[in-house]
Amino acid sequence: MTKTRPTLGEFIIDNQQDFPYSTGELSRLIRSIRLAAKVVNHEVNKAGLVDITGAAGEQNVQGEDQQKLDVFANNTFIQTLTNREIVCGIGSEENDEFITIAGSRKDHKNKYVVLMDPLDGSSNIDVNVSVGTIFSIYRRVTPIGTPVTSEDFLQPGNLQVAAGYIIYGTSTMLVYTTGHGVNGFTLNPALGSWYLSHPDMKFPENGNIYSINEGNYAHFPTGVKKYIKYCQEEEGDRPYTSRYIGSMVSDIHRNMIKGGIYIYPKSTKYNKGKLRLLYECNPMAFIVEQAGGKASDGYQRVMDIMPTELHERSAIFCGSKTMVEKAEEFMKEYGD
Ligand code: P6P
């Protein structure tokens, strides 16, 4: 009789000792993300029926206003996190300013803040390519009982207490870390339960997949151009394979299973990089590092960058440790 895989709920209970000082609030926070992810997954999977459900901005067959999926995802996560009385503030790619959550007693007594990209890569929806939700969780740093301030959000990634992503792909997975390794759960949509399908995920030390939008080659720094040519040379285990989906969660998830590097560098098009530090780079860096990989901006550890703005951008080189270190050698020698 094969041992049945634990559900996400059972896994959280079995690993409660991982958060010795938590009174179960972090577990409840992960559970609320689990719930929101199921709701968003249902809607994302219907996206192909737009001519029945109606495109965003139009009315669907029930006469309801059809929301853009990223707006729907944003509202779903905000509502679920707010209702659970655990979170005192939310920063989202979809909201210019952070959201203060006072709690039902209006006393600002909740102690976690969440930063999220509710639906990353949403432009891929119309072409049926997988997309993802990315989240990052911190303890607030300002006094409990007062409204959150920007200080609670502008924390370096090395202070994250948890981070994860949901990938809405051929199957829907929730992958997260609380600083004790990385575990992946697959949704059984028929049962509405998430099962531990990828226990203790490890980033292969090396790999032969490089993921970068080579269409921007002309705008890249010399170090990146040199690294791309290195990947393409006939030598040893090279040339590598180029794989780029245009969805950060999907590219990094594939590379974590097969080995590889994902790069979104600074360029003359994006002089600070395109991806957002607080709710794309930091959470993905936490997961990559917890799985034994590496994540830098080409020079310094992503999670050591001191943020100054909620929506600031960063370059990111992340994945198999050996590949990232090689790319960093080219950045060090040839720089920007
Ligand atoms: P480009 C999606 O918009 C995203 O934020 C990441 O998910 C993805 O890797 C990247 O941007 C794609 O950007 O410029 O290559 O289309």
CSV table of C-alpha atoms and ligand atoms in Angstrom, one decimal:
chain,number,residue,atom,x,y,z
A,1,MET,CA,0.0,0.0,0.0
A,2,THR,CA,1.8,3.2,-1.1
A,3,LYS,CA,1.9,5.9,1.5
A,4,THR,CA,-0.6,8.6,0.4
A,5,ARG,CA,0.9,12.0,-0.1
A,6,PRO,CA,0.0,14.5,2.6
A,7,THR,CA,-2.2,17.4,1.8
A,8,LEU,CA,-0.9,20.9,2.2
A,9,GLY,CA,-3.0,21.2,5.4
A,10,GLU,CA,-1.5,18.0,6.9
A,11,PHE,CA,2.0,19.2,5.8
A,12,ILE,CA,1.5,22.5,7.6
A,13,ILE,CA,0.4,20.7,10.8
A,14,ASP,CA,3.2,18.2,10.6
A,15,ASN,CA,5.8,21.0,10.2
A,16,GLN,CA,4.3,23.5,12.7
A,17,GLN,CA,7.6,23.1,14.7
A,18,ASP,CA,9.3,25.0,11.8
A,19,PHE,CA,7.8,28.2,13.2
A,20,PRO,CA,8.4,27.8,17.0
A,21,TYR,CA,7.4,31.4,17.8
A,22,SER,CA,4.4,31.6,15.6
A,23,THR,CA,1.0,31.1,17.3
A,24,GLY,CA,-0.2,29.4,14.1
A,25,GLU,CA,-0.8,32.7,12.3
A,26,LEU,CA,1.8,32.0,9.6
A,27,SER,CA,0.2,28.6,9.0
A,28,ARG,CA,-3.2,30.3,8.7
A,29,LEU,CA,-1.6,32.8,6.3
A,30,ILE,CA,-0.4,30.0,4.0
A,31,ARG,CA,-3.8,28.5,4.2
A,32,SER,CA,-5.5,31.7,3.1
A,33,ILE,CA,-3.1,31.9,0.1
A,34,ARG,CA,-4.0,28.2,-0.6
A,35,LEU,CA,-7.7,29.2,-0.7
A,36,ALA,CA,-7.2,32.3,-2.9
A,37,ALA,CA,-5.1,30.2,-5.3
A,38,LYS,CA,-7.9,27.8,-5.8
A,39,VAL,CA,-10.4,30.6,-6.7
A,40,VAL,CA,-7.9,32.2,-9.1
A,41,ASN,CA,-7.1,28.9,-10.7
A,42,HIS,CA,-10.7,28.3,-11.5
A,43,GLU,CA,-11.0,31.7,-13.2
A,44,VAL,CA,-7.7,31.4,-15.1
A,45,ASN,CA,-8.7,28.0,-16.4
A,46,LYS,CA,-12.0,29.5,-17.8
A,47,ALA,CA,-10.0,32.3,-19.6
A,48,GLY,CA,-10.2,30.2,-22.8
A,49,LEU,CA,-13.9,30.6,-22.8
A,50,VAL,CA,-13.8,34.4,-23.2
A,51,ASP,CA,-16.3,34.4,-26.1
A,52,ILE,CA,-18.7,32.7,-23.6
A,53,THR,CA,-17.7,34.5,-20.4
A,54,GLY,CA,-16.9,37.7,-22.2
A,55,ALA,CA,-13.6,39.6,-22.4
A,56,ALA,CA,-12.5,41.9,-19.7
A,57,GLY,CA,-14.4,45.1,-19.6
A,58,GLU,CA,-17.5,43.5,-21.2
A,59,GLN,CA,-20.5,41.9,-19.5
A,60,ASN,CA,-20.6,38.1,-19.3
A,61,VAL,CA,-23.6,35.9,-20.0
A,62,GLN,CA,-24.9,36.6,-16.5
A,63,GLY,CA,-24.7,40.3,-17.2
A,64,GLU,CA,-21.8,40.6,-14.7
A,65,ASP,CA,-18.9,42.9,-15.5
A,66,GLN,CA,-16.0,40.7,-16.6
A,67,GLN,CA,-12.8,41.6,-14.8
A,68,LYS,CA,-9.3,41.4,-16.3
A,69,LEU,CA,-7.8,38.3,-14.8
A,70,ASP,CA,-5.0,40.2,-13.1
A,71,VAL,CA,-7.6,42.5,-11.5
A,72,PHE,CA,-9.6,39.5,-10.4
A,73,ALA,CA,-6.5,37.8,-9.0
A,74,ASN,CA,-5.5,40.9,-7.1
A,75,ASN,CA,-9.0,41.4,-5.6
A,76,THR,CA,-9.2,37.7,-4.7
A,77,PHE,CA,-5.9,37.6,-2.8
A,78,ILE,CA,-6.5,41.0,-1.1
A,79,GLN,CA,-10.0,40.0,0.1
A,80,THR,CA,-8.9,36.5,1.3
A,81,LEU,CA,-5.9,37.9,3.1
A,82,THR,CA,-7.9,40.7,4.7
A,83,ASN,CA,-10.7,38.4,5.9
A,84,ARG,CA,-8.3,36.1,7.8
A,85,GLU,CA,-7.2,38.7,10.4
A,86,ILE,CA,-3.5,37.9,10.0
A,87,VAL,CA,-2.1,40.6,7.7
A,88,CYS,CA,-1.7,44.2,8.6
A,89,GLY,CA,-0.7,45.4,5.1
A,90,ILE,CA,-0.4,44.3,1.5
A,91,GLY,CA,1.8,45.6,-1.3
A,92,SER,CA,0.8,44.5,-4.8
A,93,GLU,CA,2.0,45.1,-8.4
A,94,GLU,CA,-1.6,46.2,-9.2
A,95,ASN,CA,-1.7,48.9,-6.5
A,96,ASP,CA,0.4,52.1,-6.6
A,97,GLU,CA,0.3,52.4,-2.8
A,98,PHE,CA,0.5,49.7,-0.1
A,99,ILE,CA,-2.9,48.7,1.5
A,100,THR,CA,-3.3,49.2,5.2
A,101,ILE,CA,-5.4,46.5,6.9
A,102,ALA,CA,-6.6,47.6,10.4
A,103,GLY,CA,-8.4,44.3,11.1
A,104,SER,CA,-12.1,43.9,12.2
A,105,ARG,CA,-11.3,45.5,15.6
A,106,LYS,CA,-9.6,48.4,13.8
A,107,ASP,CA,-6.6,47.9,16.1
A,108,HIS,CA,-3.8,47.1,13.6
A,109,LYS,CA,-2.9,44.1,15.8
A,110,ASN,CA,-2.0,41.8,12.9
A,111,LYS,CA,1.7,41.2,12.5
A,112,TYR,CA,2.5,40.1,8.9
A,113,VAL,CA,2.8,42.0,5.7
A,114,VAL,CA,2.4,40.4,2.2
A,115,LEU,CA,3.9,41.6,-1.1
A,116,MET,CA,2.6,40.0,-4.2
A,117,ASP,CA,2.4,39.9,-8.0
A,118,PRO,CA,-1.1,38.5,-8.2
A,119,LEU,CA,-0.8,37.3,-11.8
A,120,ASP,CA,2.7,37.5,-13.3
A,121,GLY,CA,2.9,37.0,-17.1
A,122,SER,CA,-0.8,37.8,-17.5
A,123,SER,CA,-0.2,38.8,-21.2
A,124,ASN,CA,0.4,35.0,-21.8
A,125,ILE,CA,-3.2,34.2,-20.8
A,126,ASP,CA,-4.6,35.0,-24.3
A,127,VAL,CA,-2.2,32.5,-25.9
A,128,ASN,CA,-2.8,29.8,-23.3
A,129,VAL,CA,0.7,29.9,-21.8
A,130,SER,CA,1.1,29.3,-18.0
A,131,VAL,CA,1.1,32.2,-15.6
A,132,GLY,CA,1.8,32.6,-11.9
A,133,THR,CA,1.1,34.3,-8.6
A,134,ILE,CA,4.2,35.3,-6.6
A,135,PHE,CA,4.1,36.2,-2.8
A,136,SER,CA,6.5,37.3,-0.2
A,137,ILE,CA,5.8,37.5,3.6
A,138,TYR,CA,7.5,39.6,6.3
A,139,ARG,CA,6.9,40.3,9.9
A,140,ARG,CA,6.0,44.0,10.3
A,141,VAL,CA,8.9,46.1,11.9
A,142,THR,CA,6.9,49.1,13.2
A,143,PRO,CA,5.0,48.8,16.5
A,144,ILE,CA,2.0,46.5,16.5
A,145,GLY,CA,-1.2,48.5,17.2
A,146,THR,CA,-0.2,51.3,14.8
A,147,PRO,CA,-0.9,51.5,11.0
A,148,VAL,CA,1.8,50.0,8.8
A,149,THR,CA,4.2,52.3,7.2
A,150,SER,CA,6.5,52.0,4.1
A,151,GLU,CA,9.2,50.8,6.5
A,152,ASP,CA,7.2,47.5,7.0
A,153,PHE,CA,7.4,46.9,3.2
A,154,LEU,CA,10.9,48.2,2.4
A,155,GLN,CA,12.7,45.3,4.0
A,156,PRO,CA,15.6,43.4,2.4
A,157,GLY,CA,14.7,40.0,1.1
A,158,ASN,CA,16.9,38.3,3.7
A,159,LEU,CA,14.2,39.1,6.3
A,160,GLN,CA,11.4,37.3,4.5
A,161,VAL,CA,9.7,34.7,6.7
A,162,ALA,CA,8.1,32.9,3.8
A,163,ALA,CA,7.8,33.2,0.0
A,164,GLY,CA,6.1,31.2,-2.7
A,165,TYR,CA,4.5,31.0,-6.1
A,166,ILE,CA,1.4,29.4,-7.7
A,167,ILE,CA,1.9,28.2,-11.3
A,168,TYR,CA,-1.3,27.9,-13.3
A,169,GLY,CA,0.1,25.5,-15.9
A,170,THR,CA,-0.7,22.0,-17.2
A,171,SER,CA,-1.4,21.4,-13.6
A,172,THR,CA,-1.7,24.0,-10.8
A,173,MET,CA,1.1,23.9,-8.2
A,174,LEU,CA,1.8,25.9,-5.1
A,175,VAL,CA,5.6,26.0,-4.3
A,176,TYR,CA,6.7,27.7,-1.1
A,177,THR,CA,9.4,28.0,1.6
A,178,THR,CA,9.4,29.2,5.2
A,179,GLY,CA,13.2,29.0,5.3
A,180,HIS,CA,13.2,25.2,5.9
A,181,GLY,CA,13.6,24.0,2.3
A,182,VAL,CA,11.2,24.2,-0.6
A,183,ASN,CA,8.1,22.0,-1.1
A,184,GLY,CA,5.7,21.8,-4.1
A,185,PHE,CA,2.0,20.9,-3.9
A,186,THR,CA,-0.2,20.0,-6.8
A,187,LEU,CA,-3.9,20.8,-6.9
A,188,ASN,CA,-6.3,17.9,-7.5
A,189,PRO,CA,-9.1,20.1,-8.9
A,190,ALA,CA,-11.7,17.3,-8.5
A,191,LEU,CA,-11.1,17.2,-4.8
A,192,GLY,CA,-10.0,20.8,-4.3
A,193,SER,CA,-7.0,19.5,-2.3
A,194,TRP,CA,-3.3,20.2,-2.7
A,195,TYR,CA,-1.0,17.2,-2.4
A,196,LEU,CA,2.7,17.1,-1.7
A,197,SER,CA,4.0,16.2,-5.2
A,198,HIS,CA,7.5,17.7,-5.0
A,199,PRO,CA,8.9,17.2,-1.5
A,200,ASP,CA,12.2,19.0,-0.6
A,201,MET,CA,12.8,20.5,-4.1
A,202,LYS,CA,16.5,21.0,-5.0
A,203,PHE,CA,18.0,23.2,-7.7
A,204,PRO,CA,20.5,21.1,-9.7
A,205,GLU,CA,24.0,22.4,-9.0
A,206,ASN,CA,24.6,22.8,-12.8
A,207,GLY,CA,22.4,22.8,-15.9
A,208,ASN,CA,22.3,23.4,-19.6
A,209,ILE,CA,19.2,25.6,-20.0
A,210,TYR,CA,19.6,29.4,-20.3
A,211,SER,CA,16.4,31.6,-20.1
A,212,ILE,CA,16.7,35.2,-21.4
A,213,ASN,CA,14.9,37.3,-23.9
A,214,GLU,CA,17.6,37.3,-26.6
A,215,GLY,CA,15.5,39.7,-28.6
A,216,ASN,CA,16.9,42.4,-26.4
A,217,TYR,CA,20.5,41.3,-27.2
A,218,ALA,CA,21.4,44.7,-28.7
A,219,HIS,CA,20.4,46.4,-25.4
A,220,PHE,CA,22.3,44.1,-23.0
A,221,PRO,CA,25.5,44.9,-21.1
A,222,THR,CA,28.7,43.5,-22.6
A,223,GLY,CA,28.9,40.9,-19.7
A,224,VAL,CA,25.5,39.5,-20.6
A,225,LYS,CA,26.3,39.4,-24.3
A,226,LYS,CA,29.6,37.5,-23.6
A,227,TYR,CA,27.7,35.0,-21.4
A,228,ILE,CA,25.1,34.4,-24.1
A,229,LYS,CA,27.9,33.6,-26.6
A,230,TYR,CA,29.5,31.4,-24.0
A,231,CYS,CA,26.2,29.4,-23.7
A,232,GLN,CA,26.2,29.0,-27.5
A,233,GLU,CA,29.8,27.8,-28.0
A,234,GLU,CA,30.6,24.2,-29.0
A,235,GLU,CA,32.6,23.2,-26.0
A,236,GLY,CA,32.2,20.5,-23.3
A,237,ASP,CA,28.5,20.4,-22.3
A,238,ARG,CA,27.8,23.4,-24.5
A,239,PRO,CA,25.9,24.7,-26.5
A,240,TYR,CA,23.2,25.0,-23.9
A,241,THR,CA,19.5,24.9,-24.7
A,242,SER,CA,17.6,28.2,-24.9
A,243,ARG,CA,14.2,28.1,-23.3
A,244,TYR,CA,12.2,31.3,-22.6
A,245,ILE,CA,8.5,31.3,-21.9
A,246,GLY,CA,8.0,34.9,-21.0
A,247,SER,CA,6.6,33.9,-17.6
A,248,MET,CA,9.2,34.2,-14.8
A,249,VAL,CA,7.5,31.7,-12.6
A,250,SER,CA,7.3,29.1,-15.4
A,251,ASP,CA,10.9,29.6,-16.5
A,252,ILE,CA,12.3,29.4,-13.0
A,253,HIS,CA,10.0,26.4,-12.0
A,254,ARG,CA,11.2,24.5,-15.1
A,255,ASN,CA,14.8,25.3,-14.4
A,256,MET,CA,14.5,24.3,-10.7
A,257,ILE,CA,13.4,20.8,-11.9
A,258,LYS,CA,15.8,20.5,-14.9
A,259,GLY,CA,18.7,22.8,-14.0
A,260,GLY,CA,19.3,26.2,-15.7
A,261,ILE,CA,19.6,29.9,-15.3
A,262,TYR,CA,17.0,32.7,-15.7
A,263,ILE,CA,18.4,36.2,-16.5
A,264,TYR,CA,16.6,39.5,-16.7
A,265,PRO,CA,19.5,41.9,-16.7
A,266,LYS,CA,19.7,45.7,-16.7
A,267,SER,CA,19.7,47.0,-20.3
A,268,THR,CA,19.5,50.3,-22.2
A,269,LYS,CA,15.7,49.5,-22.3
A,270,TYR,CA,15.4,48.8,-18.6
A,271,ASN,CA,18.3,50.6,-16.8
A,272,LYS,CA,17.4,49.0,-13.5
A,273,GLY,CA,16.1,45.7,-14.9
A,274,LYS,CA,12.4,45.1,-15.6
A,275,LEU,CA,11.4,42.8,-12.7
A,276,ARG,CA,10.3,44.2,-9.4
A,277,LEU,CA,12.5,43.6,-6.4
A,278,LEU,CA,10.0,43.2,-3.7
A,279,TYR,CA,7.4,40.9,-5.2
A,280,GLU,CA,9.1,39.2,-8.0
A,281,CYS,CA,12.9,39.0,-7.5
A,282,ASN,CA,13.1,38.6,-3.7
A,283,PRO,CA,10.5,35.8,-3.3
A,284,MET,CA,11.9,33.9,-6.2
A,285,ALA,CA,15.4,34.4,-4.9
A,286,PHE,CA,14.3,33.1,-1.4
A,287,ILE,CA,12.9,29.9,-3.1
A,288,VAL,CA,15.9,29.5,-5.4
A,289,GLU,CA,18.4,29.8,-2.5
A,290,GLN,CA,16.4,27.5,-0.2
A,291,ALA,CA,16.5,24.9,-3.0
A,292,GLY,CA,20.4,25.3,-3.1
A,293,GLY,CA,20.5,27.6,-6.1
A,294,LYS,CA,21.8,31.2,-6.3
A,295,ALA,CA,20.2,34.6,-7.0
A,296,SER,CA,22.0,37.8,-7.7
A,297,ASP,CA,21.7,41.0,-9.7
A,298,GLY,CA,24.9,40.0,-11.5
A,299,TYR,CA,27.1,41.3,-8.7
A,300,GLN,CA,25.4,41.1,-5.3
A,301,ARG,CA,22.9,38.7,-3.6
A,302,VAL,CA,19.4,39.9,-4.6
A,303,MET,CA,18.1,39.3,-1.0
A,304,ASP,CA,20.8,41.7,0.4
A,305,ILE,CA,19.6,44.7,-1.7
A,306,MET,CA,18.1,47.4,0.6
A,307,PRO,CA,14.8,48.5,-1.1
A,308,THR,CA,14.0,52.2,-1.3
A,309,GLU,CA,10.7,52.1,-3.2
A,310,LEU,CA,7.7,49.7,-3.2
A,311,HIS,CA,7.8,49.1,-7.0
A,312,GLU,CA,11.6,49.4,-7.6
A,313,ARG,CA,13.1,47.1,-10.2
A,314,SER,CA,16.2,45.0,-10.1
A,315,ALA,CA,18.3,42.8,-12.4
A,316,ILE,CA,18.2,39.1,-11.6
A,317,PHE,CA,20.4,36.2,-12.5
A,318,CYS,CA,19.0,33.1,-10.7
A,319,GLY,CA,19.2,29.3,-10.9
A,320,SER,CA,21.8,26.6,-10.8
A,321,LYS,CA,24.7,27.8,-8.6
A,322,THR,CA,27.5,27.0,-11.1
A,323,MET,CA,25.7,28.7,-14.0
A,324,VAL,CA,25.0,31.9,-12.0
A,325,GLU,CA,28.6,32.0,-10.8
A,326,LYS,CA,29.8,31.7,-14.4
A,327,ALA,CA,27.5,34.5,-15.5
A,328,GLU,CA,28.7,36.7,-12.6
A,329,GLU,CA,32.3,36.1,-13.8
A,330,PHE,CA,31.4,37.6,-17.2
A,331,MET,CA,29.6,40.5,-15.4
A,332,LYS,CA,32.7,41.1,-13.2
A,333,GLU,CA,35.1,41.0,-16.1
A,334,TYR,CA,33.0,42.9,-18.7
A,335,GLY,CA,30.5,44.7,-16.5
A,336,ASP,CA,27.6,46.8,-17.7
B,1,P6P,P1,9.9,40.3,-21.7
B,1,P6P,C1,6.1,39.0,-17.4
B,1,P6P,O1,5.6,40.3,-17.9
B,1,P6P,C2,7.4,39.2,-16.7
B,1,P6P,O2,7.2,40.1,-15.6
B,1,P6P,C3,8.1,37.9,-16.3
B,1,P6P,O3,7.1,37.0,-15.9
B,1,P6P,C4,8.7,37.5,-17.6
B,1,P6P,O4,9.8,36.6,-17.4
B,1,P6P,C5,9.2,38.8,-18.2
B,1,P6P,O5,8.3,39.8,-17.6
B,1,P6P,C6,9.1,38.8,-19.7
B,1,P6P,O6,9.5,40.1,-20.1
B,1,P6P,O7,10.5,41.7,-21.7
B,1,P6P,O8,10.9,39.3,-22.0
B,1,P6P,O9,8.6,40.1,-22.4
